[in-house]
mmCIF file of C-alpha atoms in Angstrom:
data_model
loop_
_atom_site.group_PDB
_atom_site.id
_atom_site.type_symbol
_atom_site.label_atom_id
_atom_site.label_comp_id
_atom_site.label_asym_id
_atom_site.label_seq_id
_atom_site.Cartn_x
_atom_site.Cartn_y
_atom_site.Cartn_z
ATOM 1 C CA MET A 1 -29.184 9.377 -6.367
ATOM 2 C CA ARG A 2 -30.015 9.925 -2.137
ATOM 3 C CA SER A 3 -27.092 8.482 -0.728
ATOM 4 C CA THR A 4 -24.833 9.374 -3.213
ATOM 5 C CA ILE A 5 -25.689 13.223 -2.937
ATOM 6 C CA LEU A 6 -25.329 12.876 1.416
ATOM 7 C CA PHE A 7 -22.176 10.908 0.399
ATOM 8 C CA LEU A 8 -20.946 14.269 -1.785
ATOM 9 C CA THR A 9 -22.089 16.450 0.563
ATOM 10 C CA VAL A 10 -20.370 15.074 3.174
ATOM 11 C CA LEU A 11 -17.293 14.911 0.984
ATOM 12 C CA ILE A 12 -17.188 18.556 0.536
ATOM 13 C CA PHE A 13 -18.119 19.516 4.030
ATOM 14 C CA ALA A 14 -14.714 16.736 5.055
ATOM 15 C CA GLN A 15 -13.117 18.843 2.728
ATOM 16 C CA ALA A 16 -14.103 22.421 3.670
ATOM 17 C CA ALA A 17 -13.142 21.419 7.336
ATOM 18 C CA SER A 18 -9.894 19.870 6.731
ATOM 19 C CA ALA A 19 -9.047 22.384 3.841
ATOM 20 C CA GLY A 20 -7.186 26.264 6.067
ATOM 21 C CA ASP A 21 -4.359 27.624 7.101
ATOM 22 C CA GLY A 22 -3.320 27.338 10.780
ATOM 23 C CA LYS A 23 -4.517 23.282 10.628
ATOM 24 C CA ASN A 24 -5.168 22.169 13.936
ATOM 25 C CA TYR A 25 -3.836 18.224 14.560
ATOM 26 C CA GLY A 26 -4.412 16.269 18.620
ATOM 27 C CA LYS A 27 -4.873 19.025 21.567
ATOM 28 C CA GLU A 28 -5.784 22.574 21.014
ATOM 29 C CA LEU A 29 -1.697 24.304 22.189
ATOM 30 C CA THR A 30 -1.815 25.679 25.850
ATOM 31 C CA LEU A 31 1.509 27.237 26.114
ATOM 32 C CA LYS A 32 2.294 30.632 23.753
ATOM 33 C CA GLU A 33 6.528 30.936 25.175
ATOM 34 C CA VAL A 34 8.171 29.117 22.480
ATOM 35 C CA THR A 35 11.456 27.202 23.664
ATOM 36 C CA LYS A 36 14.147 27.196 21.042
ATOM 37 C CA ILE A 37 14.940 23.563 19.769
ATOM 38 C CA SER A 38 18.532 24.322 19.832
ATOM 39 C CA ASP A 39 18.381 25.128 23.714
ATOM 40 C CA ILE A 40 16.450 21.556 24.427
ATOM 41 C CA LEU A 41 19.754 20.191 22.090
ATOM 42 C CA ALA A 42 21.953 21.942 24.093
ATOM 43 C CA ASN A 43 20.303 21.234 27.284
ATOM 44 C CA PRO A 44 18.060 17.805 27.216
ATOM 45 C CA GLU A 45 18.384 16.897 30.774
ATOM 46 C CA LEU A 46 17.450 20.606 31.779
ATOM 47 C CA TYR A 47 14.501 20.146 30.120
ATOM 48 C CA ASN A 48 13.293 16.077 30.329
ATOM 49 C CA GLY A 49 9.616 15.309 31.074
ATOM 50 C CA LYS A 50 9.274 19.240 30.971
ATOM 51 C CA ARG A 51 5.796 20.537 29.124
ATOM 52 C CA ILE A 52 7.829 22.441 26.001
ATOM 53 C CA LEU A 53 6.214 24.630 22.629
ATOM 54 C CA VAL A 54 8.558 24.671 19.939
ATOM 55 C CA GLU A 55 8.791 26.255 16.228
ATOM 56 C CA GLY A 56 10.110 25.338 13.267
ATOM 57 C CA SER A 57 9.427 24.017 9.308
ATOM 58 C CA ILE A 58 8.816 20.422 8.847
ATOM 59 C CA VAL A 59 11.575 18.636 7.759
ATOM 60 C CA ASP A 60 9.947 15.107 7.837
ATOM 61 C CA VAL A 61 7.162 13.300 8.028
ATOM 62 C CA CYS A 62 6.446 9.533 8.696
ATOM 63 C CA LYS A 63 6.019 7.967 5.451
ATOM 64 C CA GLU A 64 4.160 4.766 7.059
ATOM 65 C CA ARG A 65 1.654 6.286 8.921
ATOM 66 C CA GLY A 66 1.852 9.984 9.346
ATOM 67 C CA CYS A 67 3.238 9.736 12.940
ATOM 68 C CA TRP A 68 6.095 11.274 13.513
ATOM 69 C CA ILE A 69 7.538 14.671 11.832
ATOM 70 C CA LYS A 70 11.311 16.276 12.234
ATOM 71 C CA ILE A 71 10.885 19.959 12.946
ATOM 72 C CA ALA A 72 14.136 22.266 11.517
ATOM 73 C CA SER A 73 16.276 24.292 14.665
ATOM 74 C CA ASP A 74 16.990 27.268 14.487
ATOM 75 C CA LYS A 75 20.361 26.445 14.213
ATOM 76 C CA ASP A 76 21.866 24.792 10.773
ATOM 77 C CA PHE A 77 21.795 20.279 11.774
ATOM 78 C CA GLU A 78 19.958 20.125 14.043
ATOM 79 C CA SER A 79 16.102 19.357 14.596
ATOM 80 C CA LEU A 80 14.065 17.545 16.921
ATOM 81 C CA THR A 81 11.433 14.537 16.146
ATOM 82 C CA PHE A 82 8.487 15.441 17.528
ATOM 83 C CA LYS A 83 6.438 11.530 17.727
ATOM 84 C CA VAL A 84 3.274 11.382 18.691
ATOM 85 C CA GLU A 85 1.449 8.036 18.951
ATOM 86 C CA ASP A 86 0.218 6.100 16.924
ATOM 87 C CA GLY A 87 -3.973 7.001 14.991
ATOM 88 C CA VAL A 88 -3.774 9.832 16.644
ATOM 89 C CA ILE A 89 -2.982 11.947 14.591
ATOM 90 C CA THR A 90 -1.422 11.433 10.891
ATOM 91 C CA PHE A 91 0.408 14.345 10.019
ATOM 92 C CA PRO A 92 -0.021 14.916 6.058
ATOM 93 C CA LEU A 93 2.550 13.852 3.974
ATOM 94 C CA ASP A 94 3.269 16.556 2.370
ATOM 95 C CA ALA A 95 3.024 18.822 5.129
ATOM 96 C CA LYS A 96 7.133 19.018 4.585
ATOM 97 C CA GLY A 97 8.858 22.529 4.838
ATOM 98 C CA LYS A 98 5.457 24.331 6.719
ATOM 99 C CA LYS A 99 6.385 25.996 9.634
ATOM 100 C CA VAL A 100 4.938 24.228 12.874
ATOM 101 C CA HIS A 101 4.341 25.060 16.122
ATOM 102 C CA GLY A 102 3.886 21.360 18.420
ATOM 103 C CA GLU A 103 3.811 20.444 21.890
ATOM 104 C CA GLY A 104 4.458 18.075 23.764
ATOM 105 C CA VAL A 105 6.555 17.163 26.214
ATOM 106 C CA ILE A 106 9.980 16.233 26.807
ATOM 107 C CA SER A 107 12.198 12.676 26.709
ATOM 108 C CA VAL A 108 15.371 11.884 26.412
ATOM 109 C CA LYS A 109 16.346 8.647 27.164
ATOM 110 C CA THR A 110 20.141 6.837 26.677
ATOM 111 C CA TYR A 111 20.082 3.579 25.169
ATOM 112 C CA THR A 112 22.760 1.008 25.517
ATOM 113 C CA MET A 113 24.755 -0.784 22.896
ATOM 114 C CA GLU A 114 22.859 -4.023 23.082
ATOM 115 C CA GLN A 115 19.709 -2.304 23.312
ATOM 116 C CA LEU A 116 20.472 0.003 20.145
ATOM 117 C CA ILE A 117 22.093 -3.776 18.704
ATOM 118 C CA GLU A 118 18.456 -5.120 19.662
ATOM 119 C CA SER A 119 16.542 -2.911 18.323
ATOM 120 C CA GLY A 120 18.289 -2.388 14.585
ATOM 121 C CA LYS A 121 18.349 -6.263 14.498
ATOM 122 C CA LYS A 122 14.257 -6.235 15.063
ATOM 123 C CA HIS A 123 13.753 -3.029 12.697
ATOM 124 C CA ALA A 124 15.282 -4.747 9.663
ATOM 125 C CA GLU A 125 13.917 -7.806 10.213
ATOM 126 C CA LYS A 126 10.532 -5.621 9.593
ATOM 127 C CA GLU A 127 11.389 -4.057 7.274
ATOM 128 C CA LYS A 128 13.028 -6.679 5.712
ATOM 129 C CA LYS A 129 16.861 -5.518 4.890
ATOM 130 C CA GLU A 130 19.895 -5.706 6.461
ATOM 131 C CA PHE A 131 21.885 -5.342 9.735
ATOM 132 C CA ASP A 132 25.294 -5.105 10.380
ATOM 133 C CA PRO A 133 25.533 -4.474 14.789
ATOM 134 C CA ALA A 134 28.875 -3.311 14.077
ATOM 135 C CA SER A 135 27.325 -0.198 12.461
ATOM 136 C CA ILE A 136 26.848 0.810 16.141
ATOM 137 C CA LYS A 137 29.187 2.289 18.084
ATOM 138 C CA GLY A 138 28.412 2.799 21.503
ATOM 139 C CA PRO A 139 25.093 3.837 23.692
ATOM 140 C CA LYS A 140 22.934 6.760 22.006
ATOM 141 C CA THR A 141 21.378 9.233 23.763
ATOM 142 C CA VAL A 142 17.664 10.052 21.467
ATOM 143 C CA ILE A 143 15.309 13.165 22.576
ATOM 144 C CA LEU A 144 12.252 12.862 21.687
ATOM 145 C CA LEU A 145 9.221 15.825 22.056
ATOM 146 C CA LYS A 146 5.927 12.670 22.443
ATOM 147 C CA GLY A 147 3.197 15.576 20.596
ATOM 148 C CA GLU A 148 0.245 16.179 21.794
ATOM 149 C CA GLY A 149 -0.957 19.114 19.685
ATOM 150 C CA ALA A 150 -0.053 21.282 16.424
ATOM 151 C CA VAL A 151 -0.410 23.494 14.562
ATOM 152 C CA ILE A 152 0.516 23.702 11.096
ATOM 153 C CA ASP A 153 0.438 26.846 9.054
ATOM 154 C CA MET B 1 -46.288 -9.756 13.952
ATOM 155 C CA ILE B 2 -46.824 -9.255 10.136
ATOM 156 C CA LYS B 3 -46.219 -5.640 10.901
ATOM 157 C CA TRP B 4 -43.153 -5.435 13.026
ATOM 158 C CA ARG B 5 -41.312 -7.894 10.055
ATOM 159 C CA LYS B 6 -42.837 -5.387 7.828
ATOM 160 C CA TRP B 7 -41.539 -2.348 8.665
ATOM 161 C CA ASN B 8 -37.769 -4.482 10.260
ATOM 162 C CA ASN B 9 -37.505 -4.904 6.216
ATOM 163 C CA ILE B 10 -38.817 -1.069 4.940
ATOM 164 C CA LEU B 11 -35.762 -0.197 7.817
ATOM 165 C CA HIS B 12 -33.365 -2.028 7.164
ATOM 166 C CA ARG B 13 -34.111 -1.462 3.296
ATOM 167 C CA ASP B 14 -33.845 2.323 2.969
ATOM 168 C CA ILE B 15 -30.915 2.760 5.779
ATOM 169 C CA GLY B 16 -28.675 -0.317 4.092
ATOM 170 C CA TYR B 17 -29.162 1.748 0.352
ATOM 171 C CA THR B 18 -28.184 5.578 2.366
ATOM 172 C CA ILE B 19 -25.454 4.109 3.932
ATOM 173 C CA THR B 20 -24.493 1.997 0.516
ATOM 174 C CA VAL B 21 -21.586 4.494 -0.832
ATOM 175 C CA LEU B 22 -20.207 4.882 2.955
ATOM 176 C CA THR B 23 -19.556 1.568 3.258
ATOM 177 C CA LEU B 24 -18.141 1.327 0.341
ATOM 178 C CA VAL B 25 -16.202 3.718 1.031
ATOM 179 C CA TYR B 26 -15.339 2.995 4.405
ATOM 180 C CA GLY B 27 -14.646 -1.188 3.215
ATOM 181 C CA ILE B 28 -11.957 -0.254 0.032
ATOM 182 C CA SER B 29 -10.192 2.337 2.667
ATOM 183 C CA GLY B 30 -10.151 -0.104 5.515
ATOM 184 C CA ILE B 31 -8.300 -2.722 2.869
ATOM 185 C CA ALA B 32 -5.962 0.664 2.257
ATOM 186 C CA VAL B 33 -4.975 1.578 5.495
ATOM 187 C CA ASN B 34 -4.385 -2.434 6.568
ATOM 188 C CA HIS B 35 -1.276 -2.427 4.535
ATOM 189 C CA THR B 36 0.392 0.704 5.733
ATOM 190 C CA ALA B 37 3.792 -1.623 6.184
ATOM 191 C CA ASP B 38 3.646 -1.312 2.453
ATOM 192 C CA TRP B 39 2.420 1.540 0.729
ATOM 193 C CA ASN B 40 1.547 4.952 1.843
ATOM 194 C CA PRO B 41 -2.798 4.308 1.170
ATOM 195 C CA ASN B 42 -2.593 8.776 1.557
ATOM 196 C CA TYR B 43 -0.004 9.843 -0.949
ATOM 197 C CA GLN B 44 2.419 8.567 -4.268
ATOM 198 C CA LEU B 45 5.913 9.031 -3.608
ATOM 199 C CA GLN B 46 7.807 9.895 -6.878
ATOM 200 C CA ARG B 47 11.963 9.762 -6.599
ATOM 201 C CA GLU B 48 13.932 11.325 -9.291
ATOM 202 C CA ALA B 49 17.610 12.041 -9.302
ATOM 203 C CA VAL B 50 19.253 15.317 -10.401
ATOM 204 C CA SER B 51 22.846 15.671 -11.295
ATOM 205 C CA LEU B 52 24.051 19.405 -10.898
ATOM 206 C CA LYS B 53 27.503 20.389 -10.501
ATOM 207 C CA PRO B 54 28.778 21.157 -6.773
ATOM 208 C CA VAL B 55 28.114 23.693 -4.609
ATOM 209 C CA MET B 56 31.149 25.337 -3.403
ATOM 210 C CA GLU B 57 29.606 28.569 -1.413
ATOM 211 C CA LYS B 58 29.968 29.106 1.606
ATOM 212 C CA THR B 59 27.489 30.275 3.278
ATOM 213 C CA THR B 60 23.398 29.356 3.653
ATOM 214 C CA PRO B 61 21.346 32.054 1.681
ATOM 215 C CA GLU B 62 24.498 31.086 -1.778
ATOM 216 C CA MET B 63 24.651 28.058 -1.641
ATOM 217 C CA LYS B 64 20.598 28.033 -1.956
ATOM 218 C CA GLN B 65 20.662 30.182 -5.107
ATOM 219 C CA ASN B 66 23.231 27.969 -6.271
ATOM 220 C CA VAL B 67 21.066 24.968 -6.722
ATOM 221 C CA MET B 68 18.331 27.339 -7.612
ATOM 222 C CA SER B 69 20.212 28.281 -10.863
ATOM 223 C CA GLN B 70 21.445 25.607 -11.887
ATOM 224 C CA LEU B 71 17.267 23.930 -11.486
ATOM 225 C CA ASP B 72 15.914 26.453 -13.469
ATOM 226 C CA LEU B 73 13.669 27.390 -10.219
ATOM 227 C CA LYS B 74 11.656 30.685 -10.162
ATOM 228 C CA ASP B 75 10.028 30.489 -6.540
ATOM 229 C CA GLU B 76 11.637 30.359 -3.334
ATOM 230 C CA PRO B 77 10.974 27.521 -1.357
ATOM 231 C CA LYS B 78 8.835 27.836 1.737
ATOM 232 C CA SER B 79 11.487 27.050 3.840
ATOM 233 C CA ILE B 80 15.305 25.239 3.590
ATOM 234 C CA PHE B 81 17.193 23.233 5.814
ATOM 235 C CA ARG B 82 20.460 22.145 6.064
ATOM 236 C CA PRO B 83 20.617 18.097 7.808
ATOM 237 C CA ASP B 84 24.486 18.740 8.066
ATOM 238 C CA PRO B 85 27.817 20.554 6.798
ATOM 239 C CA GLU B 86 26.957 18.885 2.686
ATOM 240 C CA THR B 87 23.893 18.561 2.259
ATOM 241 C CA ILE B 88 20.949 21.063 1.461
ATOM 242 C CA GLN B 89 17.069 20.645 0.865
ATOM 243 C CA LEU B 90 15.142 23.221 -0.769
ATOM 244 C CA PHE B 91 11.181 22.729 0.105
ATOM 245 C CA TYR B 92 7.998 23.206 -1.814
ATOM 246 C CA GLN B 93 4.703 21.701 -1.875
ATOM 247 C CA GLY B 94 4.210 19.017 -2.952
ATOM 248 C CA ARG B 95 8.376 18.320 -4.049
ATOM 249 C CA THR B 96 11.213 18.358 -1.755
ATOM 250 C CA TYR B 97 14.682 18.232 -3.018
ATOM 251 C CA THR B 98 17.264 17.359 -1.640
ATOM 252 C CA ILE B 99 20.816 18.175 -3.472
ATOM 253 C CA ASP B 100 24.536 17.158 -2.030
ATOM 254 C CA LEU B 101 26.993 19.800 -2.519
ATOM 255 C CA PRO B 102 30.897 18.588 -2.587
ATOM 256 C CA THR B 103 29.118 16.599 -6.082
ATOM 257 C CA GLY B 104 26.095 17.872 -6.847
ATOM 258 C CA LYS B 105 24.128 14.506 -6.826
ATOM 259 C CA GLY B 106 20.488 15.136 -5.349
ATOM 260 C CA ILE B 107 16.874 13.396 -4.792
ATOM 261 C CA ILE B 108 14.106 15.357 -6.451
ATOM 262 C CA GLU B 109 10.898 13.417 -3.998
ATOM 263 C CA HIS B 110 7.643 14.572 -5.291
ATOM 264 C CA VAL B 111 4.993 14.148 -2.725
ATOM 265 C CA ARG B 112 1.056 13.602 -4.563
ATOM 266 C CA PRO B 113 -2.095 13.037 -2.865
ATOM 267 C CA ARG B 114 -4.102 9.226 -4.489
ATOM 268 C CA SER B 115 -6.900 10.651 -5.708
ATOM 269 C CA VAL B 116 -9.775 9.844 -4.224
ATOM 270 C CA LEU B 117 -8.344 7.692 -1.829
ATOM 271 C CA PHE B 118 -7.137 10.145 0.253
ATOM 272 C CA GLU B 119 -10.699 11.461 0.270
ATOM 273 C CA PHE B 120 -11.682 8.085 1.592
ATOM 274 C CA ASN B 121 -8.799 7.893 4.358
ATOM 275 C CA GLN B 122 -9.550 10.636 5.256
ATOM 276 C CA LEU B 123 -12.934 10.463 6.503
ATOM 277 C CA HIS B 124 -12.464 6.406 7.498
ATOM 278 C CA LEU B 125 -9.665 7.698 9.272
ATOM 279 C CA ASN B 126 -11.540 11.016 10.790
ATOM 280 C CA THR B 127 -9.200 13.521 10.054
ATOM 281 C CA PRO B 128 -11.164 16.428 9.720
ATOM 282 C CA LYS B 129 -12.404 15.664 13.512
ATOM 283 C CA LYS B 130 -15.644 18.291 14.094
ATOM 284 C CA ALA B 131 -18.939 17.449 12.059
ATOM 285 C CA TRP B 132 -18.015 14.819 10.595
ATOM 286 C CA THR B 133 -17.595 12.835 13.844
ATOM 287 C CA TRP B 134 -21.329 12.791 14.671
ATOM 288 C CA PHE B 135 -21.688 11.945 10.262
ATOM 289 C CA ALA B 136 -19.431 8.755 11.648
ATOM 290 C CA ASP B 137 -21.359 7.921 14.768
ATOM 291 C CA VAL B 138 -24.937 8.462 12.959
ATOM 292 C CA TYR B 139 -23.112 5.946 10.056
ATOM 293 C CA ALA B 140 -22.093 3.648 12.875
ATOM 294 C CA ALA B 141 -24.961 3.116 14.904
ATOM 295 C CA SER B 142 -26.710 2.342 11.059
ATOM 296 C CA LEU B 143 -24.622 0.049 10.342
ATOM 297 C CA ILE B 144 -25.145 -1.184 13.845
ATOM 298 C CA PHE B 145 -29.517 -1.532 13.328
ATOM 299 C CA VAL B 146 -28.919 -2.387 9.480
ATOM 300 C CA ALA B 147 -26.941 -5.983 10.745
ATOM 301 C CA VAL B 148 -29.617 -5.931 13.420
ATOM 302 C CA THR B 149 -32.692 -5.796 11.357
ATOM 303 C CA GLY B 150 -30.870 -8.261 9.025
ATOM 304 C CA LEU B 151 -31.317 -10.866 10.962
ATOM 305 C CA PHE B 152 -35.122 -10.971 11.192
ATOM 306 C CA VAL B 153 -35.756 -10.216 7.067
ATOM 307 C CA LEU B 154 -36.425 -13.515 6.448
ATOM 308 C CA LYS B 155 -38.427 -16.053 8.835
ATOM 309 C CA GLY B 156 -37.915 -19.957 8.410
ATOM 310 C CA LYS B 157 -35.611 -22.309 6.832
ATOM 311 C CA ASN B 158 -33.287 -19.617 5.745
ATOM 312 C CA GLY B 159 -33.874 -16.756 8.818
ATOM 313 C CA ILE B 160 -32.797 -16.726 12.001
ATOM 314 C CA THR B 161 -33.866 -19.640 13.379
ATOM 315 C CA GLY B 162 -31.882 -22.219 10.552
ATOM 316 C CA ARG B 163 -29.663 -21.206 8.097
ATOM 317 C CA GLY B 164 -28.933 -17.463 9.026
ATOM 318 C CA ALA B 165 -28.558 -18.710 12.789
ATOM 319 C CA PHE B 166 -25.884 -21.406 11.446
ATOM 320 C CA PHE B 167 -23.851 -18.797 9.768
ATOM 321 C CA THR B 168 -24.183 -15.772 12.043
ATOM 322 C CA VAL B 169 -22.240 -18.358 14.429
ATOM 323 C CA VAL B 170 -19.889 -18.572 12.165
ATOM 324 C CA GLY B 171 -19.662 -14.837 11.796
ATOM 325 C CA ALA B 172 -19.009 -14.668 15.596
ATOM 326 C CA LEU B 173 -17.062 -17.813 15.842
ATOM 327 C CA ILE B 174 -14.120 -16.033 13.641
ATOM 328 C CA PRO B 175 -13.212 -13.595 15.441
ATOM 329 C CA ALA B 176 -13.168 -15.091 19.069
ATOM 330 C CA VAL B 177 -11.103 -18.013 17.459
ATOM 331 C CA PHE B 178 -9.159 -15.096 16.504
ATOM 332 C CA TRP B 179 -8.541 -13.597 19.114
ATOM 333 C CA ILE B 180 -8.144 -16.637 21.877
ATOM 334 C CA TRP B 181 -5.135 -17.543 19.245
ATOM 335 C CA PHE B 182 -3.423 -14.700 18.864
ATOM 336 C CA GLN B 183 -3.636 -13.733 22.658
ATOM 337 C CA TYR B 184 -3.148 -16.898 24.005
ATOM 338 C CA LEU B 185 -1.446 -19.884 21.719
#
């Protein structure tokens, strides 16, 4: 009885603590000024290594671990991946469509064809899927926001 | 000496009772989150195919109205997104509509938290943070206490100086051997 009461109390407490709007994930936001995602994508090298704050709608969430979200740009057909270290932040799968403010450091990396093929093979092995190296057409630049903190409305 | 063991057993028993349910929560959640490569332990995902008439409008607001009308959606979506020129996505709480505009074919993705398991996982992974961090620390300390006092519940040939020693060593060897194998072999 004592255990049950204790468990129910903490369950209610936990739910109350996790409920409500403007939920924080990870570190507190420190920046006030928002950088447009379209500006970052247009000039990635300008922002590489810089700490920035972005805002937008969440349009995709990592289905396995909740370790990344995609944030819609202010322009059509663009989004920015907000990637966090596994286990540090877990984004809920039902966050899709919600507004988010995310802070972190921009990372711009260009991968060679060989690196992309190697990575594609490993990913295919892990996912037990077919991989066609011919699907890689050339080097690719990946722009990520290495996320440290986010607030989801 | 008898008094020491008596208190050891009383505390082992009562703290053990108190943390039973929480141990089940952590244990069940532990199994669930160990297999995230195979399934999502927090949410149920269901996909449903839909077929609409091709969406030929020129602007995003018009496309949205057309899709909403064909799907008989009365409420405004939380947000919309155009991942590419031929696709529109409408986001509602717990469901996403992804429509291929030229063909009208699409997918409705429903996301629902798994009953009970969702709450178990949130507690296990300390998603709430705040006060739960303290509860979890107290629980972890209690678990250590119960493990240590458990070694001294019995005396004699089934206690820690006999049978207990054998099984305790076996239990210690399992992670040690695994780690050596994992790290060096």
